[in-house]
Amino acid sequence: MTAQTLETRVEHPDRLVDRKLVLYFFLAALVYLFISMLGGMLMALQLIRHNPFSGFEIFSPGRWRMIHTNAIAYGFLANGLIGSMFWAVPRLTLRPVLSSHLSWFIFIAWQAVVLSTAGGILFGQAQGLEWGETPTWIDPIALLGLALVAINFLPPIMRAPGPLYVTLWYFMAALVWTFLTYAMGNFMPEYFVSGSSAGAVGGLFIHDLVGLFVTPIGWGLMYYFVPILLKKPIWSHGLSLVGFWGLAFFYPLQGIHHFLYTPIPMFLQYGAVISTIAVELVVATVIINFFGTLRGSGSAFISNLPIRWFYTGMIFYFLTCLQCAFQTTLTFQAII
């Protein structure tokens, strides 16, 4: 790539990013967020023994509870994160995604998958797995959609000039991990394993969907936006890679901590406890890196709204992982 070509690409970001597509992903995410909150409210009404739709099976609380979780995972989060990647990847790689037509097909097809999932759940076709309630006939379609997302993003990342920035490490990993996690959680318990083995796989799926899909893309976006907002480089690129490899090594192992003191072999439970504590240390490295970046620019936490959102979310994520690290120990489990 010549300097002139590089300069041209930087001067014309609209040639790299389809702003309309990004906007549509964000609007879809907001719609699903509202639907999810509506489903959560309908479910919560049961806690005060009030069901405004009593007698209507399609509006039963159990089904709307599944609408609540699936609309968040695959509607709100997936649309928001994929839309953000359509913004960040071309700017980091200085190349557009593989295909504009494929990008729009992915957007339309993914909304069809989410809406079909909702319809299947409401009409009683849900699978009996937390966060894996998508009807069996949708699973292959959703998996194909995830493959298309990876196919669209990986070529510009692989052809990016120079060393890859840590954001692209996280994005590449998320594209692979999400595909494998979805396949594991929606196919193995349904067709290949049963009993406590299915429970173990279900625990891994519940956690890996958060830790290997939401977390890497979320951290990647922070590593992209925070230096831009603060107008300074990340404090330590080396520490950012420690966080990445720590997440890659420890997070996939901890899902079984949902099933402590069960028939699942104890060595797997011990491994889950250790890896859960280790993940808290990994998260601490990310926290240190971002606060090191903020050092000398503390006023941005007051004056810059996106920085406040990023850092507030990061702090709460750290506290959640800290709670999890304590609560997953067998000592805590004996108490609670």
CSV table of C-alpha atoms in Angstrom, one decimal:
chain,number,residue,atom,x,y,z
A,1,MET,CA,0.0,0.0,0.0
A,2,THR,CA,1.5,3.4,-1.0
A,3,ALA,CA,1.5,6.4,1.2
A,4,GLN,CA,-0.8,8.2,-1.3
A,5,THR,CA,-3.3,5.3,-1.1
A,6,LEU,CA,-3.1,5.3,2.6
A,7,GLU,CA,-3.7,9.0,2.8
A,8,THR,CA,-6.7,8.7,0.4
A,9,ARG,CA,-8.3,6.0,2.6
A,10,VAL,CA,-7.8,8.0,5.8
A,11,GLU,CA,-9.3,11.2,4.2
A,12,HIS,CA,-12.4,9.5,3.0
A,13,PRO,CA,-13.7,7.2,5.8
A,14,ASP,CA,-17.2,7.1,4.1
A,15,ARG,CA,-15.6,4.9,1.5
A,16,LEU,CA,-14.7,2.4,4.2
A,17,VAL,CA,-17.7,2.5,6.5
A,18,ASP,CA,-21.4,2.1,5.5
A,19,ARG,CA,-22.8,4.6,8.0
A,20,LYS,CA,-26.4,3.8,7.1
A,21,LEU,CA,-25.8,0.1,7.8
A,22,VAL,CA,-24.2,0.9,11.2
A,23,LEU,CA,-27.2,3.1,12.0
A,24,TYR,CA,-29.7,0.4,11.1
A,25,PHE,CA,-27.8,-2.1,13.4
A,26,PHE,CA,-28.0,0.3,16.2
A,27,LEU,CA,-31.7,1.1,15.7
A,28,ALA,CA,-32.5,-2.6,15.6
A,29,ALA,CA,-30.5,-3.0,18.8
A,30,LEU,CA,-32.7,-0.4,20.5
A,31,VAL,CA,-35.9,-2.0,19.3
A,32,TYR,CA,-34.9,-5.3,20.7
A,33,LEU,CA,-33.8,-3.7,24.0
A,34,PHE,CA,-37.4,-2.3,24.3
A,35,ILE,CA,-38.9,-5.7,23.5
A,36,SER,CA,-36.6,-7.4,26.0
A,37,MET,CA,-37.6,-5.0,28.7
A,38,LEU,CA,-41.3,-5.6,27.9
A,39,GLY,CA,-40.7,-9.3,28.2
A,40,GLY,CA,-38.9,-8.9,31.5
A,41,MET,CA,-41.8,-6.7,32.8
A,42,LEU,CA,-44.4,-9.3,31.8
A,43,MET,CA,-42.4,-11.9,33.6
A,44,ALA,CA,-41.8,-9.7,36.6
A,45,LEU,CA,-45.5,-9.2,37.1
A,46,GLN,CA,-45.7,-12.8,38.2
A,47,LEU,CA,-43.7,-11.8,41.3
A,48,ILE,CA,-46.7,-9.8,42.5
A,49,ARG,CA,-49.1,-12.5,41.3
A,50,HIS,CA,-50.5,-10.4,38.5
A,51,ASN,CA,-50.8,-11.6,35.0
A,52,PRO,CA,-52.7,-9.2,32.7
A,53,PHE,CA,-52.8,-12.0,30.0
A,54,SER,CA,-54.0,-14.9,32.1
A,55,GLY,CA,-55.5,-17.6,29.9
A,56,PHE,CA,-53.4,-16.7,26.8
A,57,GLU,CA,-50.8,-19.3,26.3
A,58,ILE,CA,-48.8,-17.3,23.9
A,59,PHE,CA,-48.3,-14.6,26.6
A,60,SER,CA,-47.4,-17.0,29.4
A,61,PRO,CA,-44.7,-15.7,31.7
A,62,GLY,CA,-42.3,-18.6,31.0
A,63,ARG,CA,-42.3,-17.9,27.3
A,64,TRP,CA,-41.8,-14.1,27.7
A,65,ARG,CA,-39.0,-14.8,30.1
A,66,MET,CA,-37.2,-16.5,27.2
A,67,ILE,CA,-38.1,-13.6,24.9
A,68,HIS,CA,-36.5,-11.3,27.5
A,69,THR,CA,-33.1,-13.2,27.5
A,70,ASN,CA,-33.0,-14.0,23.8
A,71,ALA,CA,-33.9,-10.4,22.8
A,72,ILE,CA,-31.0,-9.2,24.9
A,73,ALA,CA,-28.4,-11.7,23.7
A,74,TYR,CA,-29.2,-12.0,20.0
A,75,GLY,CA,-31.2,-8.8,19.4
A,76,PHE,CA,-29.8,-6.0,21.5
A,77,LEU,CA,-26.2,-7.2,22.1
A,78,ALA,CA,-25.6,-8.9,18.8
A,79,ASN,CA,-26.9,-6.0,16.7
A,80,GLY,CA,-25.1,-3.4,18.8
A,81,LEU,CA,-21.7,-5.3,18.7
A,82,ILE,CA,-21.8,-6.3,15.1
A,83,GLY,CA,-22.8,-2.7,14.1
A,84,SER,CA,-19.9,-1.4,16.1
A,85,MET,CA,-17.6,-3.8,14.3
A,86,PHE,CA,-18.8,-2.5,11.0
A,87,TRP,CA,-17.6,0.9,12.2
A,88,ALA,CA,-14.3,0.0,13.8
A,89,VAL,CA,-12.9,-2.8,11.5
A,90,PRO,CA,-12.6,-0.7,8.3
A,91,ARG,CA,-11.0,2.2,10.2
A,92,LEU,CA,-8.5,-0.1,11.9
A,93,THR,CA,-7.6,-2.1,8.8
A,94,LEU,CA,-7.9,0.8,6.3
A,95,ARG,CA,-9.9,-1.6,4.2
A,96,PRO,CA,-13.7,-2.1,3.7
A,97,VAL,CA,-15.4,-5.3,4.7
A,98,LEU,CA,-15.4,-8.1,2.2
A,99,SER,CA,-18.8,-7.2,0.6
A,100,SER,CA,-21.3,-4.4,1.0
A,101,HIS,CA,-24.1,-6.7,-0.3
A,102,LEU,CA,-23.1,-9.4,2.1
A,103,SER,CA,-23.2,-6.9,4.9
A,104,TRP,CA,-26.8,-5.9,4.2
A,105,PHE,CA,-27.8,-9.5,3.7
A,106,ILE,CA,-26.3,-10.3,7.2
A,107,PHE,CA,-28.3,-7.4,8.7
A,108,ILE,CA,-31.6,-8.5,7.2
A,109,ALA,CA,-31.0,-12.2,7.7
A,110,TRP,CA,-30.0,-11.7,11.4
A,111,GLN,CA,-33.2,-9.8,12.1
A,112,ALA,CA,-35.1,-12.7,10.5
A,113,VAL,CA,-33.3,-15.1,12.7
A,114,VAL,CA,-34.1,-13.2,15.9
A,115,LEU,CA,-37.8,-12.6,15.0
A,116,SER,CA,-38.1,-16.3,14.0
A,117,THR,CA,-36.6,-17.3,17.3
A,118,ALA,CA,-39.1,-15.1,19.1
A,119,GLY,CA,-42.0,-16.6,17.1
A,120,GLY,CA,-40.8,-20.2,17.8
A,121,ILE,CA,-40.5,-19.5,21.5
A,122,LEU,CA,-44.0,-18.0,21.7
A,123,PHE,CA,-45.5,-21.0,19.9
A,124,GLY,CA,-43.8,-23.5,22.2
A,125,GLN,CA,-40.8,-24.7,20.1
A,126,ALA,CA,-38.1,-23.6,22.5
A,127,GLN,CA,-35.2,-25.9,23.5
A,128,GLY,CA,-34.8,-26.6,27.2
A,129,LEU,CA,-31.4,-24.8,27.6
A,130,GLU,CA,-30.7,-21.5,29.2
A,131,TRP,CA,-29.9,-18.9,26.4
A,132,GLY,CA,-30.1,-21.8,24.0
A,133,GLU,CA,-33.9,-21.8,23.6
A,134,THR,CA,-33.7,-21.1,19.9
A,135,PRO,CA,-35.9,-23.7,18.1
A,136,THR,CA,-33.9,-26.5,16.5
A,137,TRP,CA,-34.8,-25.6,13.0
A,138,ILE,CA,-33.3,-22.1,13.5
A,139,ASP,CA,-29.9,-23.3,14.9
A,140,PRO,CA,-28.3,-24.3,11.5
A,141,ILE,CA,-29.5,-21.0,10.0
A,142,ALA,CA,-28.1,-18.9,12.9
A,143,LEU,CA,-24.8,-20.8,12.7
A,144,LEU,CA,-24.6,-20.1,9.0
A,145,GLY,CA,-25.2,-16.4,9.8
A,146,LEU,CA,-22.4,-16.4,12.2
A,147,ALA,CA,-20.1,-17.9,9.6
A,148,LEU,CA,-21.1,-15.2,7.1
A,149,VAL,CA,-20.3,-12.5,9.7
A,150,ALA,CA,-16.8,-14.1,10.1
A,151,ILE,CA,-16.3,-14.4,6.3
A,152,ASN,CA,-17.2,-10.7,5.9
A,153,PHE,CA,-14.9,-9.4,8.6
A,154,LEU,CA,-11.8,-11.6,8.5
A,155,PRO,CA,-10.5,-10.7,5.1
A,156,PRO,CA,-9.8,-7.0,5.8
A,157,ILE,CA,-8.3,-8.0,9.2
A,158,MET,CA,-6.0,-10.6,7.7
A,159,ARG,CA,-4.9,-8.1,5.1
A,160,ALA,CA,-4.4,-5.2,7.5
A,161,PRO,CA,-1.0,-3.4,7.0
A,162,GLY,CA,1.5,-3.7,9.8
A,163,PRO,CA,1.1,-5.4,13.2
A,164,LEU,CA,-2.4,-6.0,14.4
A,165,TYR,CA,-3.7,-3.7,17.1
A,166,VAL,CA,-5.2,-5.6,20.1
A,167,THR,CA,-8.8,-4.6,19.1
A,168,LEU,CA,-8.4,-6.8,16.0
A,169,TRP,CA,-7.0,-9.7,18.1
A,170,TYR,CA,-10.2,-9.5,20.2
A,171,PHE,CA,-12.5,-9.3,17.1
A,172,MET,CA,-10.8,-12.2,15.3
A,173,ALA,CA,-11.1,-14.4,18.4
A,174,ALA,CA,-14.7,-13.4,19.0
A,175,LEU,CA,-15.7,-14.3,15.4
A,176,VAL,CA,-14.2,-17.8,15.9
A,177,TRP,CA,-15.3,-18.3,19.5
A,178,THR,CA,-18.9,-17.3,19.0
A,179,PHE,CA,-19.3,-19.7,16.1
A,180,LEU,CA,-17.9,-22.6,18.2
A,181,THR,CA,-19.8,-21.6,21.3
A,182,TYR,CA,-23.1,-21.5,19.5
A,183,ALA,CA,-22.5,-24.8,17.9
A,184,MET,CA,-21.5,-26.4,21.2
A,185,GLY,CA,-24.5,-25.0,23.2
A,186,ASN,CA,-27.2,-25.6,20.7
A,187,PHE,CA,-26.2,-29.0,19.1
A,188,MET,CA,-24.2,-31.0,21.7
A,189,PRO,CA,-26.9,-31.1,24.5
A,190,GLU,CA,-29.6,-31.6,21.9
A,191,TYR,CA,-28.1,-34.5,19.9
A,192,PHE,CA,-24.8,-35.8,21.4
A,193,VAL,CA,-24.7,-35.7,25.2
A,194,SER,CA,-27.3,-36.1,28.0
A,195,GLY,CA,-27.5,-36.1,31.8
A,196,SER,CA,-24.8,-34.4,33.8
A,197,SER,CA,-22.7,-34.1,30.6
A,198,ALA,CA,-25.4,-32.0,29.0
A,199,GLY,CA,-25.5,-29.9,32.2
A,200,ALA,CA,-21.7,-29.3,32.0
A,201,VAL,CA,-22.0,-28.3,28.3
A,202,GLY,CA,-24.9,-26.0,29.2
A,203,GLY,CA,-22.9,-24.3,31.9
A,204,LEU,CA,-20.0,-23.8,29.5
A,205,PHE,CA,-22.4,-22.4,26.9
A,206,ILE,CA,-24.1,-19.9,29.3
A,207,HIS,CA,-20.7,-18.5,30.3
A,208,ASP,CA,-18.9,-18.7,27.0
A,209,LEU,CA,-21.7,-16.8,25.2
A,210,VAL,CA,-20.9,-13.9,27.5
A,211,GLY,CA,-17.1,-14.3,27.9
A,212,LEU,CA,-16.2,-15.3,24.3
A,213,PHE,CA,-18.7,-13.2,22.4
A,214,VAL,CA,-19.7,-10.1,24.4
A,215,THR,CA,-16.5,-9.6,26.4
A,216,PRO,CA,-13.9,-9.8,23.6
A,217,ILE,CA,-15.9,-7.5,21.3
A,218,GLY,CA,-16.7,-5.1,24.2
A,219,TRP,CA,-13.0,-5.0,25.3
A,220,GLY,CA,-12.0,-4.6,21.7
A,221,LEU,CA,-14.3,-1.6,21.3
A,222,MET,CA,-12.9,0.0,24.4
A,223,TYR,CA,-9.3,-0.5,23.2
A,224,TYR,CA,-10.5,1.2,19.9
A,225,PHE,CA,-12.5,4.1,21.2
A,226,VAL,CA,-10.8,5.1,24.5
A,227,PRO,CA,-7.5,6.1,22.9
A,228,ILE,CA,-9.4,8.1,20.3
A,229,LEU,CA,-11.5,9.9,22.9
A,230,LEU,CA,-8.5,10.6,25.2
A,231,LYS,CA,-6.3,11.5,22.2
A,232,LYS,CA,-3.5,9.4,23.6
A,233,PRO,CA,-2.2,5.8,23.0
A,234,ILE,CA,-3.2,2.9,25.2
A,235,TRP,CA,-1.0,2.8,28.3
A,236,SER,CA,0.6,-0.7,27.6
A,237,HIS,CA,0.2,-2.7,24.5
A,238,GLY,CA,2.0,-5.6,26.2
A,239,LEU,CA,-0.5,-5.6,29.1
A,240,SER,CA,-3.4,-5.6,26.6
A,241,LEU,CA,-2.1,-8.8,25.1
A,242,VAL,CA,-1.8,-10.3,28.6
A,243,GLY,CA,-5.5,-9.6,29.0
A,244,PHE,CA,-6.3,-11.1,25.7
A,245,TRP,CA,-4.4,-14.4,26.2
A,246,GLY,CA,-5.6,-14.6,29.8
A,247,LEU,CA,-9.2,-14.4,28.6
A,248,ALA,CA,-8.5,-17.0,25.9
A,249,PHE,CA,-7.0,-19.4,28.3
A,250,PHE,CA,-9.1,-19.1,31.4
A,251,TYR,CA,-12.6,-18.0,30.4
A,252,PRO,CA,-13.7,-21.2,28.4
A,253,LEU,CA,-13.0,-23.3,31.5
A,254,GLN,CA,-15.2,-21.6,34.1
A,255,GLY,CA,-18.8,-22.3,33.1
A,256,ILE,CA,-19.1,-25.4,35.2
A,257,HIS,CA,-19.1,-23.3,38.4
A,258,HIS,CA,-22.8,-23.0,37.8
A,259,PHE,CA,-23.1,-26.7,38.8
A,260,LEU,CA,-20.9,-27.0,42.0
A,261,TYR,CA,-21.7,-30.0,44.2
A,262,THR,CA,-23.4,-31.9,41.4
A,263,PRO,CA,-22.6,-35.3,39.8
A,264,ILE,CA,-20.2,-33.5,37.4
A,265,PRO,CA,-16.7,-34.8,38.2
A,266,MET,CA,-15.0,-32.7,40.9
A,267,PHE,CA,-11.8,-32.1,39.0
A,268,LEU,CA,-13.9,-30.2,36.5
A,269,GLN,CA,-15.6,-28.2,39.3
A,270,TYR,CA,-12.2,-27.4,40.9
A,271,GLY,CA,-10.9,-26.3,37.5
A,272,ALA,CA,-13.9,-24.0,37.1
A,273,VAL,CA,-13.3,-22.5,40.5
A,274,ILE,CA,-9.6,-21.9,39.7
A,275,SER,CA,-10.2,-20.4,36.3
A,276,THR,CA,-13.0,-18.1,37.6
A,277,ILE,CA,-10.6,-16.6,40.1
A,278,ALA,CA,-7.9,-16.4,37.4
A,279,VAL,CA,-10.3,-14.5,35.2
A,280,GLU,CA,-10.7,-11.8,37.9
A,281,LEU,CA,-6.9,-11.4,37.7
A,282,VAL,CA,-7.1,-11.1,33.9
A,283,VAL,CA,-9.8,-8.5,34.2
A,284,ALA,CA,-7.6,-6.6,36.7
A,285,THR,CA,-4.9,-6.3,34.0
A,286,VAL,CA,-7.4,-4.7,31.7
A,287,ILE,CA,-8.6,-2.3,34.4
A,288,ILE,CA,-5.0,-1.3,35.2
A,289,ASN,CA,-4.3,-0.7,31.5
A,290,PHE,CA,-7.3,1.6,31.0
A,291,PHE,CA,-6.7,3.6,34.2
A,292,GLY,CA,-3.1,3.9,33.2
A,293,THR,CA,-4.4,5.4,29.9
A,294,LEU,CA,-6.7,7.7,31.8
A,295,ARG,CA,-3.8,9.0,34.0
A,296,GLY,CA,-3.2,12.6,33.4
A,297,SER,CA,-6.6,13.0,31.7
A,298,GLY,CA,-8.9,12.5,34.6
A,299,SER,CA,-11.0,15.5,33.7
A,300,ALA,CA,-12.3,13.5,30.7
A,301,PHE,CA,-14.2,11.3,33.2
A,302,ILE,CA,-16.3,14.4,34.0
A,303,SER,CA,-16.4,16.2,30.7
A,304,ASN,CA,-16.5,13.3,28.2
A,305,LEU,CA,-19.8,11.3,28.3
A,306,PRO,CA,-18.6,8.2,26.3
A,307,ILE,CA,-15.6,7.9,28.6
A,308,ARG,CA,-17.9,7.9,31.6
A,309,TRP,CA,-20.0,5.1,30.0
A,310,PHE,CA,-16.9,3.1,29.1
A,311,TYR,CA,-15.3,3.4,32.5
A,312,THR,CA,-18.4,3.0,34.5
A,313,GLY,CA,-19.2,-0.2,32.7
A,314,MET,CA,-15.7,-1.4,33.1
A,315,ILE,CA,-15.8,-0.9,36.9
A,316,PHE,CA,-19.1,-2.7,37.2
A,317,TYR,CA,-17.7,-5.6,35.1
A,318,PHE,CA,-14.7,-5.8,37.5
A,319,LEU,CA,-17.0,-5.8,40.5
A,320,THR,CA,-19.2,-8.5,39.0
A,321,CYS,CA,-16.2,-10.7,38.3
A,322,LEU,CA,-14.9,-10.0,41.8
A,323,GLN,CA,-18.2,-11.2,43.3
A,324,CYS,CA,-18.1,-14.2,41.0
A,325,ALA,CA,-14.6,-15.1,42.1
A,326,PHE,CA,-15.6,-15.1,45.7
A,327,GLN,CA,-19.0,-16.7,45.3
A,328,THR,CA,-17.7,-19.6,43.2
A,329,THR,CA,-15.4,-20.9,45.9
A,330,LEU,CA,-16.6,-24.0,47.7
A,331,THR,CA,-16.3,-22.1,51.0
A,332,PHE,CA,-18.8,-19.5,49.9
A,333,GLN,CA,-21.0,-22.2,48.4
A,334,ALA,CA,-21.2,-24.0,51.7
A,335,ILE,CA,-22.5,-20.7,53.3
A,336,ILE,CA,-24.9,-19.6,50.6
